[in-house]
Amino acid sequence: MQFFDPTILQSGQYHDWLVQGLVLSLQLTAISFVFALPFGALVALMRTSTAAPLRAAGAAIVEGIRNVPLLAHLLFWYFAFPELLPEAAREFLYAHNPEAVCAVIALTLYSGVHMAEDIRSGIRAVPATQLEAARSLGLGRIQAVRLVLLPQALRASVPPLLSQTVNLWKDTSVATVIGAAEMMYQAARVETASFRSVEAFTFATLAYLSVSLLISLAAHLYQRRYPVRPA
Amino acid sequence: MFSRRHFVLGAIALSAQLAAAGAQADQLADIKKKGEIVFGVLGTDEPNSFIEPKTRQLVGYEIDLATAVAKKIGVKPVFKQMAVAARIPELQQGHVDILAATLTHNKEREAQVDFALTHFVTGSKVMVRSASGITAIAQLAGKKVVTVRGGTQETNIRKAVPNAEVVTFENTQQAFQALRQGKGIAYVNDESSLLADYGKLGPAAKGFTILPTSIGNESIAMGLRKGEKNLKAVVDETLRELEASGQAEQLFNKWYGPGTRANIAKRAFKISTDKI
């Protein structure tokens, strides 16, 4: 048997499975990102709020989610959470690809709280004097936050947020445990059918590596184009 | 020009060569020298190998067979639990000496591993939710079927029903759980394990039906690294002696026979061949 047969990666059934896996991995990343970012921003605002109960709730969300491993999240959201739903909702979920939906829920929450911490750091990086200066120029409280604080905070948060996106992309691989047919799942499927494990996992490894490097490159370019301005 | 990719592939190829060279010494002699033999087992597959809830001990049909092999060689048996999909790589990489992990003997695998005498014969079967109204395998077309990843069950169901939507899990218990929760309408497993799973349902069993048709007839055997003739000879001899003395029959009845969860009335095979 040939040690490495690149042809199975270039065309044919195994190629199709691996590409399907890559597409689902990208979709899981994109959809989870779209939900995780606003969720993270909301939690970050709660954590920096002037109201103590909001701050406490934000802290509880962050600590409750990020102190549990992603694997446990996935198994919980797939095997336990749907059983708590009313029957109609549960049947609706089960009829609509529960593997992918539960993976998105778990990845969104897990990734979201980490993003919340990045955004919170961004907010804290803006010196308090900026807000005071804005107020003294006659801006209202909300206006000062919206026009002076947040633009600077978000610019400072973008590099860590992109690195968080790399983590999200890599974390999609854990969704394989709940039967979501992403890239690791398809690589294992190729291995089962063909025993070509080296080829299948080489494909997966190179795909993870390439996409991660692309996101890192985006972070680098952004930082060069829009450096964090000293206040 | 050499790219970085060539370099990585070269490194992988080199380490595979080194691993192959290391395995050339006689494995049986190594085992005797070490004083222990390592078996790769599933540990999640009642009654072949599973953790007995009361004693927290690893027990089962394959555990008993493996213990007999270790006794014959005169060394201590060590059991290492592994995932279904990890079995063959773990054996090839030398992490275990022998697989006793509900390993189906099939033609494709003969290129990868050697097989001892067949110690169990079964077929994959399908359990469906009774409410689904499914009575024949063909009706599973387009339906969601759950099973374990990396075993022959997935291959069998895809062969039997090419357009079924198959979703696989890390172990059979997760797949079975997914069926019970209604995430799929059918569950595929080896016949014997499926009967054991059915037995676990208790009063809920009336919600589920096992379809009569078997998909694929499977010979289960221990797996060895290729070319280890001396080790294979000892394993086969142990199994032949168990069969000749009637102990193999007793072990079958202890784990699969009447009154057990699997509740198979009669053993329909003898341990005699390593051909399929």
PDB file of N, CA, C and O in Angstrom, chain A residues 1 3-4 6 17 75 78-80 82-83 90 94 97-99 102 176-180 184-185 188-189 191-195 197-198 202 206, chain B residues 5 9 12-13 16 85 88-89 106 108-109 111-112 144 146 149-152 154-155 158 165-170 174-175 177-178 181-183:
ATOM      1  N   MET A   1       0.853  -1.213   0.000  1.00  0.00           N
ATOM      2  CA  MET A   1       0.000   0.000   0.000  1.00  0.00           C
ATOM      3  C   MET A   1       0.878   1.249   0.000  1.00  0.00           C
ATOM      4  O   MET A   1       1.829   1.335   0.760  1.00  0.00           O
ATOM      5  N   PHE A   3       2.214   4.773   0.828  1.00  0.00           N
ATOM      6  CA  PHE A   3       2.114   5.438   2.134  1.00  0.00           C
ATOM      7  C   PHE A   3       1.234   6.689   2.064  1.00  0.00           C
ATOM      8  O   PHE A   3       0.404   6.926   2.926  1.00  0.00           O
ATOM      9  N   PHE A   4       1.431   7.491   1.033  1.00  0.00           N
ATOM     10  CA  PHE A   4       0.609   8.704   0.925  1.00  0.00           C
ATOM     11  C   PHE A   4       0.087   8.812  -0.496  1.00  0.00           C
ATOM     12  O   PHE A   4       0.857   8.907  -1.434  1.00  0.00           O
ATOM     13  N   PRO A   6      -1.998  11.091  -2.715  1.00  0.00           N
ATOM     14  CA  PRO A   6      -2.672  12.394  -2.773  1.00  0.00           C
ATOM     15  C   PRO A   6      -3.913  12.390  -3.661  1.00  0.00           C
ATOM     16  O   PRO A   6      -4.770  13.255  -3.518  1.00  0.00           O
ATOM     17  N   TRP A  17     -16.447  14.171   0.577  1.00  0.00           N
ATOM     18  CA  TRP A  17     -16.776  14.158   2.013  1.00  0.00           C
ATOM     19  C   TRP A  17     -15.948  15.205   2.758  1.00  0.00           C
ATOM     20  O   TRP A  17     -16.472  15.952   3.592  1.00  0.00           O
ATOM     21  N   LEU A  75     -21.814  18.339  24.855  1.00  0.00           N
ATOM     22  CA  LEU A  75     -22.602  17.181  25.278  1.00  0.00           C
ATOM     23  C   LEU A  75     -23.854  17.640  26.016  1.00  0.00           C
ATOM     24  O   LEU A  75     -24.931  17.089  25.837  1.00  0.00           O
ATOM     25  N   TYR A  78     -26.410  19.129  23.514  1.00  0.00           N
ATOM     26  CA  TYR A  78     -26.973  18.146  22.589  1.00  0.00           C
ATOM     27  C   TYR A  78     -27.808  17.092  23.307  1.00  0.00           C
ATOM     28  O   TYR A  78     -28.911  16.765  22.897  1.00  0.00           O
ATOM     29  N   PHE A  79     -27.274  16.533  24.403  1.00  0.00           N
ATOM     30  CA  PHE A  79     -27.969  15.413  25.037  1.00  0.00           C
ATOM     31  C   PHE A  79     -28.938  15.844  26.148  1.00  0.00           C
ATOM     32  O   PHE A  79     -29.926  15.175  26.386  1.00  0.00           O
ATOM     33  N   ALA A  80     -28.638  16.934  26.833  1.00  0.00           N
ATOM     34  CA  ALA A  80     -29.468  17.287  27.989  1.00  0.00           C
ATOM     35  C   ALA A  80     -30.456  18.407  27.689  1.00  0.00           C
ATOM     36  O   ALA A  80     -31.658  18.278  27.938  1.00  0.00           O
ATOM     37  N   PRO A  82     -32.093  19.664  25.037  1.00  0.00           N
ATOM     38  CA  PRO A  82     -33.351  19.465  24.304  1.00  0.00           C
ATOM     39  C   PRO A  82     -34.392  18.716  25.119  1.00  0.00           C
ATOM     40  O   PRO A  82     -35.594  18.919  24.932  1.00  0.00           O
ATOM     41  N   GLU A  83     -33.935  17.857  26.056  1.00  0.00           N
ATOM     42  CA  GLU A  83     -34.882  17.095  26.860  1.00  0.00           C
ATOM     43  C   GLU A  83     -35.650  18.002  27.820  1.00  0.00           C
ATOM     44  O   GLU A  83     -36.683  17.617  28.348  1.00  0.00           O
ATOM     45  N   ARG A  90     -39.073  20.509  21.070  1.00  0.00           N
ATOM     46  CA  ARG A  90     -38.070  19.466  20.946  1.00  0.00           C
ATOM     47  C   ARG A  90     -38.193  18.759  19.605  1.00  0.00           C
ATOM     48  O   ARG A  90     -37.215  18.545  18.897  1.00  0.00           O
ATOM     49  N   TYR A  94     -35.474  18.440  16.638  1.00  0.00           N
ATOM     50  CA  TYR A  94     -34.978  17.156  16.160  1.00  0.00           C
ATOM     51  C   TYR A  94     -35.213  16.974  14.667  1.00  0.00           C
ATOM     52  O   TYR A  94     -34.517  16.199  14.017  1.00  0.00           O
ATOM     53  N   ASN A  97     -31.906  19.257  11.911  1.00  0.00           N
ATOM     54  CA  ASN A  97     -30.469  19.123  12.121  1.00  0.00           C
ATOM     55  C   ASN A  97     -30.001  19.519  13.531  1.00  0.00           C
ATOM     56  O   ASN A  97     -29.253  20.482  13.706  1.00  0.00           O
ATOM     57  N   PRO A  98     -30.447  18.775  14.562  1.00  0.00           N
ATOM     58  CA  PRO A  98     -30.088  19.150  15.938  1.00  0.00           C
ATOM     59  C   PRO A  98     -28.581  19.161  16.168  1.00  0.00           C
ATOM     60  O   PRO A  98     -28.093  19.917  17.008  1.00  0.00           O
ATOM     61  N   GLU A  99     -27.824  18.341  15.396  1.00  0.00           N
ATOM     62  CA  GLU A  99     -26.370  18.286  15.607  1.00  0.00           C
ATOM     63  C   GLU A  99     -25.763  19.668  15.356  1.00  0.00           C
ATOM     64  O   GLU A  99     -25.018  20.198  16.179  1.00  0.00           O
ATOM     65  N   CYS A 102     -27.256  22.498  17.870  1.00  0.00           N
ATOM     66  CA  CYS A 102     -26.698  22.436  19.227  1.00  0.00           C
ATOM     67  C   CYS A 102     -25.225  22.817  19.231  1.00  0.00           C
ATOM     68  O   CYS A 102     -24.740  23.417  20.187  1.00  0.00           O
ATOM     69  N   THR A 176     -17.551  17.334  16.565  1.00  0.00           N
ATOM     70  CA  THR A 176     -17.600  15.967  16.050  1.00  0.00           C
ATOM     71  C   THR A 176     -18.214  15.000  17.065  1.00  0.00           C
ATOM     72  O   THR A 176     -18.862  14.033  16.689  1.00  0.00           O
ATOM     73  N   VAL A 177     -18.063  15.299  18.372  1.00  0.00           N
ATOM     74  CA  VAL A 177     -18.574  14.361  19.388  1.00  0.00           C
ATOM     75  C   VAL A 177     -20.089  14.294  19.420  1.00  0.00           C
ATOM     76  O   VAL A 177     -20.656  13.353  19.945  1.00  0.00           O
ATOM     77  N   ILE A 178     -20.766  15.313  18.883  1.00  0.00           N
ATOM     78  CA  ILE A 178     -22.228  15.223  18.869  1.00  0.00           C
ATOM     79  C   ILE A 178     -22.719  14.910  17.461  1.00  0.00           C
ATOM     80  O   ILE A 178     -23.876  15.156  17.126  1.00  0.00           O
ATOM     81  N   GLY A 179     -21.841  14.359  16.637  1.00  0.00           N
ATOM     82  CA  GLY A 179     -22.291  13.879  15.331  1.00  0.00           C
ATOM     83  C   GLY A 179     -22.482  14.966  14.299  1.00  0.00           C
ATOM     84  O   GLY A 179     -23.069  14.710  13.248  1.00  0.00           O
ATOM     85  N   ALA A 180     -22.013  16.204  14.564  1.00  0.00           N
ATOM     86  CA  ALA A 180     -22.076  17.240  13.530  1.00  0.00           C
ATOM     87  C   ALA A 180     -21.024  16.887  12.473  1.00  0.00           C
ATOM     88  O   ALA A 180     -19.861  16.669  12.810  1.00  0.00           O
ATOM     89  N   MET A 184     -13.478  17.185  11.109  1.00  0.00           N
ATOM     90  CA  MET A 184     -12.904  16.038  11.822  1.00  0.00           C
ATOM     91  C   MET A 184     -13.785  14.806  11.646  1.00  0.00           C
ATOM     92  O   MET A 184     -13.310  13.684  11.541  1.00  0.00           O
ATOM     93  N   TYR A 185     -15.099  15.036  11.656  1.00  0.00           N
ATOM     94  CA  TYR A 185     -16.059  13.942  11.486  1.00  0.00           C
ATOM     95  C   TYR A 185     -15.858  13.275  10.129  1.00  0.00           C
ATOM     96  O   TYR A 185     -15.789  12.052  10.017  1.00  0.00           O
ATOM     97  N   ALA A 188     -12.664  11.301   9.942  1.00  0.00           N
ATOM     98  CA  ALA A 188     -12.813   9.993  10.583  1.00  0.00           C
ATOM     99  C   ALA A 188     -13.621   9.059   9.689  1.00  0.00           C
ATOM    100  O   ALA A 188     -13.367   7.853   9.628  1.00  0.00           O
ATOM    101  N   ARG A 189     -14.593   9.642   8.977  1.00  0.00           N
ATOM    102  CA  ARG A 189     -15.428   8.818   8.099  1.00  0.00           C
ATOM    103  C   ARG A 189     -14.593   8.260   6.943  1.00  0.00           C
ATOM    104  O   ARG A 189     -14.726   7.088   6.575  1.00  0.00           O
ATOM    105  N   GLU A 191     -11.453   7.725   7.077  1.00  0.00           N
ATOM    106  CA  GLU A 191     -10.582   6.713   7.677  1.00  0.00           C
ATOM    107  C   GLU A 191     -11.317   5.384   7.835  1.00  0.00           C
ATOM    108  O   GLU A 191     -10.783   4.324   7.513  1.00  0.00           O
ATOM    109  N   THR A 192     -12.568   5.441   8.316  1.00  0.00           N
ATOM    110  CA  THR A 192     -13.350   4.224   8.499  1.00  0.00           C
ATOM    111  C   THR A 192     -13.552   3.495   7.177  1.00  0.00           C
ATOM    112  O   THR A 192     -13.448   2.279   7.093  1.00  0.00           O
ATOM    113  N   ALA A 193     -13.860   4.275   6.140  1.00  0.00           N
ATOM    114  CA  ALA A 193     -14.202   3.647   4.869  1.00  0.00           C
ATOM    115  C   ALA A 193     -12.968   3.165   4.118  1.00  0.00           C
ATOM    116  O   ALA A 193     -13.033   2.184   3.392  1.00  0.00           O
ATOM    117  N   SER A 194     -11.842   3.847   4.282  1.00  0.00           N
ATOM    118  CA  SER A 194     -10.708   3.571   3.398  1.00  0.00           C
ATOM    119  C   SER A 194      -9.426   3.208   4.131  1.00  0.00           C
ATOM    120  O   SER A 194      -8.478   2.766   3.511  1.00  0.00           O
ATOM    121  N   PHE A 195      -9.387   3.447   5.461  1.00  0.00           N
ATOM    122  CA  PHE A 195      -8.163   3.295   6.256  1.00  0.00           C
ATOM    123  C   PHE A 195      -7.064   4.248   5.800  1.00  0.00           C
ATOM    124  O   PHE A 195      -5.903   4.073   6.146  1.00  0.00           O
ATOM    125  N   SER A 197      -5.895   7.016   6.839  1.00  0.00           N
ATOM    126  CA  SER A 197      -5.960   8.023   7.898  1.00  0.00           C
ATOM    127  C   SER A 197      -4.949   9.142   7.668  1.00  0.00           C
ATOM    128  O   SER A 197      -5.221  10.293   7.963  1.00  0.00           O
ATOM    129  N   VAL A 198      -3.772   8.811   7.140  1.00  0.00           N
ATOM    130  CA  VAL A 198      -2.756   9.848   6.964  1.00  0.00           C
ATOM    131  C   VAL A 198      -3.269  10.927   6.006  1.00  0.00           C
ATOM    132  O   VAL A 198      -3.202  12.119   6.300  1.00  0.00           O
ATOM    133  N   THR A 202      -4.232  14.621   7.159  1.00  0.00           N
ATOM    134  CA  THR A 202      -3.385  15.650   6.560  1.00  0.00           C
ATOM    135  C   THR A 202      -4.253  16.734   5.941  1.00  0.00           C
ATOM    136  O   THR A 202      -4.003  17.938   6.117  1.00  0.00           O
ATOM    137  N   LEU A 206      -4.130  20.569   7.262  1.00  0.00           N
ATOM    138  CA  LEU A 206      -3.766  21.678   6.382  1.00  0.00           C
ATOM    139  C   LEU A 206      -4.914  22.678   6.247  1.00  0.00           C
ATOM    140  O   LEU A 206      -4.691  23.886   6.183  1.00  0.00           O
TER     141      LEU A 206
ATOM    142  N   ARG B   5       5.740  21.992   2.919  1.00  0.00           N
ATOM    143  CA  ARG B   5       4.823  20.858   2.949  1.00  0.00           C
ATOM    144  C   ARG B   5       5.586  19.547   2.714  1.00  0.00           C
ATOM    145  O   ARG B   5       5.351  18.554   3.386  1.00  0.00           O
ATOM    146  N   LEU B   9       5.678  16.329   5.253  1.00  0.00           N
ATOM    147  CA  LEU B   9       5.315  14.990   4.787  1.00  0.00           C
ATOM    148  C   LEU B   9       6.504  14.038   4.940  1.00  0.00           C
ATOM    149  O   LEU B   9       6.345  12.887   5.343  1.00  0.00           O
ATOM    150  N   ILE B  12       6.760  12.956   8.484  1.00  0.00           N
ATOM    151  CA  ILE B  12       5.732  11.956   8.823  1.00  0.00           C
ATOM    152  C   ILE B  12       6.155  10.591   8.268  1.00  0.00           C
ATOM    153  O   ILE B  12       6.106   9.572   8.960  1.00  0.00           O
ATOM    154  N   ALA B  13       6.625  10.571   7.024  1.00  0.00           N
ATOM    155  CA  ALA B  13       7.021   9.319   6.384  1.00  0.00           C
ATOM    156  C   ALA B  13       8.176   8.678   7.148  1.00  0.00           C
ATOM    157  O   ALA B  13       8.182   7.474   7.406  1.00  0.00           O
ATOM    158  N   ALA B  16       7.072   7.056  10.353  1.00  0.00           N
ATOM    159  CA  ALA B  16       6.362   5.805  10.096  1.00  0.00           C
ATOM    160  C   ALA B  16       7.353   4.677   9.807  1.00  0.00           C
ATOM    161  O   ALA B  16       7.188   3.553  10.275  1.00  0.00           O
ATOM    162  N   ALA B  85     -12.946   3.994  16.705  1.00  0.00           N
ATOM    163  CA  ALA B  85     -12.165   4.432  15.549  1.00  0.00           C
ATOM    164  C   ALA B  85     -10.663   4.394  15.804  1.00  0.00           C
ATOM    165  O   ALA B  85      -9.873   4.384  14.871  1.00  0.00           O
ATOM    166  N   ILE B  88      -7.480   0.355  15.340  1.00  0.00           N
ATOM    167  CA  ILE B  88      -6.432  -0.107  14.424  1.00  0.00           C
ATOM    168  C   ILE B  88      -5.189   0.786  14.486  1.00  0.00           C
ATOM    169  O   ILE B  88      -4.077   0.268  14.589  1.00  0.00           O
ATOM    170  N   PRO B  89      -5.334   2.113  14.480  1.00  0.00           N
ATOM    171  CA  PRO B  89      -4.132   2.943  14.663  1.00  0.00           C
ATOM    172  C   PRO B  89      -3.372   2.642  15.955  1.00  0.00           C
ATOM    173  O   PRO B  89      -2.140   2.573  15.962  1.00  0.00           O
ATOM    174  N   ASN B 106     -12.827  -8.303   8.382  1.00  0.00           N
ATOM    175  CA  ASN B 106     -13.287  -8.175   6.994  1.00  0.00           C
ATOM    176  C   ASN B 106     -12.110  -8.053   6.050  1.00  0.00           C
ATOM    177  O   ASN B 106     -10.964  -7.883   6.473  1.00  0.00           O
ATOM    178  N   GLU B 108     -11.158  -5.798   3.851  1.00  0.00           N
ATOM    179  CA  GLU B 108     -10.423  -4.533   3.781  1.00  0.00           C
ATOM    180  C   GLU B 108      -9.378  -4.471   4.897  1.00  0.00           C
ATOM    181  O   GLU B 108      -8.271  -3.991   4.711  1.00  0.00           O
ATOM    182  N   ARG B 109      -9.769  -4.964   6.070  1.00  0.00           N
ATOM    183  CA  ARG B 109      -8.864  -4.849   7.215  1.00  0.00           C
ATOM    184  C   ARG B 109      -7.703  -5.825   7.149  1.00  0.00           C
ATOM    185  O   ARG B 109      -6.716  -5.647   7.858  1.00  0.00           O
ATOM    186  N   ALA B 111      -5.567  -6.149   5.032  1.00  0.00           N
ATOM    187  CA  ALA B 111      -4.362  -5.466   4.569  1.00  0.00           C
ATOM    188  C   ALA B 111      -3.668  -4.729   5.720  1.00  0.00           C
ATOM    189  O   ALA B 111      -2.488  -4.405   5.636  1.00  0.00           O
ATOM    190  N   GLN B 112      -4.424  -4.472   6.798  1.00  0.00           N
ATOM    191  CA  GLN B 112      -3.899  -3.665   7.897  1.00  0.00           C
ATOM    192  C   GLN B 112      -3.439  -4.486   9.092  1.00  0.00           C
ATOM    193  O   GLN B 112      -2.455  -4.154   9.731  1.00  0.00           O
ATOM    194  N   LYS B 144     -33.163   9.375   9.273  1.00  0.00           N
ATOM    195  CA  LYS B 144     -31.952   9.551  10.066  1.00  0.00           C
ATOM    196  C   LYS B 144     -31.667   8.295  10.903  1.00  0.00           C
ATOM    197  O   LYS B 144     -32.475   7.878  11.715  1.00  0.00           O
ATOM    198  N   VAL B 146     -28.820   6.402  13.436  1.00  0.00           N
ATOM    199  CA  VAL B 146     -27.646   6.691  14.265  1.00  0.00           C
ATOM    200  C   VAL B 146     -26.865   5.409  14.538  1.00  0.00           C
ATOM    201  O   VAL B 146     -27.439   4.333  14.633  1.00  0.00           O
ATOM    202  N   ARG B 149     -19.222   5.466  15.446  1.00  0.00           N
ATOM    203  CA  ARG B 149     -18.252   5.875  14.431  1.00  0.00           C
ATOM    204  C   ARG B 149     -17.076   4.896  14.374  1.00  0.00           C
ATOM    205  O   ARG B 149     -16.613   4.428  15.402  1.00  0.00           O
ATOM    206  N   GLY B 150     -16.611   4.617  13.177  1.00  0.00           N
ATOM    207  CA  GLY B 150     -15.373   3.863  13.038  1.00  0.00           C
ATOM    208  C   GLY B 150     -15.545   2.355  13.034  1.00  0.00           C
ATOM    209  O   GLY B 150     -14.578   1.636  12.884  1.00  0.00           O
ATOM    210  N   GLY B 151     -16.772   1.865  13.215  1.00  0.00           N
ATOM    211  CA  GLY B 151     -16.996   0.422  13.181  1.00  0.00           C
ATOM    212  C   GLY B 151     -17.523   0.006  11.810  1.00  0.00           C
ATOM    213  O   GLY B 151     -17.598   0.814  10.890  1.00  0.00           O
ATOM    214  N   THR B 152     -17.879  -1.286  11.712  1.00  0.00           N
ATOM    215  CA  THR B 152     -18.403  -1.757  10.430  1.00  0.00           C
ATOM    216  C   THR B 152     -19.895  -1.457  10.292  1.00  0.00           C
ATOM    217  O   THR B 152     -20.447  -1.584   9.212  1.00  0.00           O
ATOM    218  N   GLU B 154     -21.456   1.337  10.334  1.00  0.00           N
ATOM    219  CA  GLU B 154     -21.709   2.454   9.430  1.00  0.00           C
ATOM    220  C   GLU B 154     -21.615   1.979   7.970  1.00  0.00           C
ATOM    221  O   GLU B 154     -22.476   2.272   7.150  1.00  0.00           O
ATOM    222  N   THR B 155     -20.552   1.222   7.684  1.00  0.00           N
ATOM    223  CA  THR B 155     -20.374   0.700   6.333  1.00  0.00           C
ATOM    224  C   THR B 155     -21.555  -0.188   5.943  1.00  0.00           C
ATOM    225  O   THR B 155     -22.071  -0.094   4.823  1.00  0.00           O
ATOM    226  N   ARG B 158     -24.792   1.839   5.268  1.00  0.00           N
ATOM    227  CA  ARG B 158     -24.689   2.617   4.028  1.00  0.00           C
ATOM    228  C   ARG B 158     -24.787   1.705   2.806  1.00  0.00           C
ATOM    229  O   ARG B 158     -25.294   2.091   1.770  1.00  0.00           O
ATOM    230  N   GLU B 165     -29.735   8.807   5.994  1.00  0.00           N
ATOM    231  CA  GLU B 165     -28.885   9.858   6.576  1.00  0.00           C
ATOM    232  C   GLU B 165     -28.243   9.285   7.847  1.00  0.00           C
ATOM    233  O   GLU B 165     -28.900   9.140   8.878  1.00  0.00           O
ATOM    234  N   VAL B 166     -26.973   8.928   7.758  1.00  0.00           N
ATOM    235  CA  VAL B 166     -26.314   8.258   8.884  1.00  0.00           C
ATOM    236  C   VAL B 166     -25.568   9.288   9.742  1.00  0.00           C
ATOM    237  O   VAL B 166     -24.806  10.094   9.216  1.00  0.00           O
ATOM    238  N   VAL B 167     -25.847   9.277  11.051  1.00  0.00           N
ATOM    239  CA  VAL B 167     -25.129  10.161  11.969  1.00  0.00           C
ATOM    240  C   VAL B 167     -24.389   9.275  12.970  1.00  0.00           C
ATOM    241  O   VAL B 167     -24.993   8.383  13.566  1.00  0.00           O
ATOM    242  N   THR B 168     -23.087   9.491  13.122  1.00  0.00           N
ATOM    243  CA  THR B 168     -22.314   8.598  13.982  1.00  0.00           C
ATOM    244  C   THR B 168     -21.805   9.298  15.235  1.00  0.00           C
ATOM    245  O   THR B 168     -21.594  10.504  15.247  1.00  0.00           O
ATOM    246  N   PHE B 169     -21.613   8.499  16.292  1.00  0.00           N
ATOM    247  CA  PHE B 169     -21.151   9.012  17.579  1.00  0.00           C
ATOM    248  C   PHE B 169     -19.913   8.262  18.032  1.00  0.00           C
ATOM    249  O   PHE B 169     -19.582   7.213  17.488  1.00  0.00           O
ATOM    250  N   GLU B 170     -19.283   8.801  19.077  1.00  0.00           N
ATOM    251  CA  GLU B 170     -18.028   8.225  19.554  1.00  0.00           C
ATOM    252  C   GLU B 170     -18.187   6.800  20.067  1.00  0.00           C
ATOM    253  O   GLU B 170     -17.287   5.993  19.906  1.00  0.00           O
ATOM    254  N   GLN B 174     -23.692   6.466  23.253  1.00  0.00           N
ATOM    255  CA  GLN B 174     -24.163   7.801  22.844  1.00  0.00           C
ATOM    256  C   GLN B 174     -25.154   7.676  21.689  1.00  0.00           C
ATOM    257  O   GLN B 174     -26.153   8.380  21.641  1.00  0.00           O
ATOM    258  N   ALA B 175     -24.849   6.773  20.756  1.00  0.00           N
ATOM    259  CA  ALA B 175     -25.752   6.588  19.618  1.00  0.00           C
ATOM    260  C   ALA B 175     -27.102   6.069  20.107  1.00  0.00           C
ATOM    261  O   ALA B 175     -28.164   6.544  19.682  1.00  0.00           O
ATOM    262  N   GLN B 177     -28.393   6.460  23.063  1.00  0.00           N
ATOM    263  CA  GLN B 177     -29.042   7.573  23.768  1.00  0.00           C
ATOM    264  C   GLN B 177     -29.741   8.496  22.765  1.00  0.00           C
ATOM    265  O   GLN B 177     -30.860   8.948  22.993  1.00  0.00           O
ATOM    266  N   ALA B 178     -29.049   8.766  21.637  1.00  0.00           N
ATOM    267  CA  ALA B 178     -29.630   9.635  20.615  1.00  0.00           C
ATOM    268  C   ALA B 178     -30.917   9.021  20.071  1.00  0.00           C
ATOM    269  O   ALA B 178     -31.905   9.724  19.838  1.00  0.00           O
ATOM    270  N   GLN B 181     -33.684   9.405  22.656  1.00  0.00           N
ATOM    271  CA  GLN B 181     -34.186  10.776  22.753  1.00  0.00           C
ATOM    272  C   GLN B 181     -34.936  11.203  21.494  1.00  0.00           C
ATOM    273  O   GLN B 181     -35.460  12.304  21.432  1.00  0.00           O
ATOM    274  N   GLY B 182     -34.934  10.343  20.488  1.00  0.00           N
ATOM    275  CA  GLY B 182     -35.698  10.665  19.282  1.00  0.00           C
ATOM    276  C   GLY B 182     -34.941  11.472  18.261  1.00  0.00           C
ATOM    277  O   GLY B 182     -35.521  12.072  17.367  1.00  0.00           O
ATOM    278  N   LYS B 183     -33.610  11.499  18.371  1.00  0.00           N
ATOM    279  CA  LYS B 183     -32.843  12.284  17.406  1.00  0.00           C
ATOM    280  C   LYS B 183     -32.693  11.549  16.084  1.00  0.00           C
ATOM    281  O   LYS B 183     -32.364  12.159  15.073  1.00  0.00           O
TER     282      LYS B 183
END
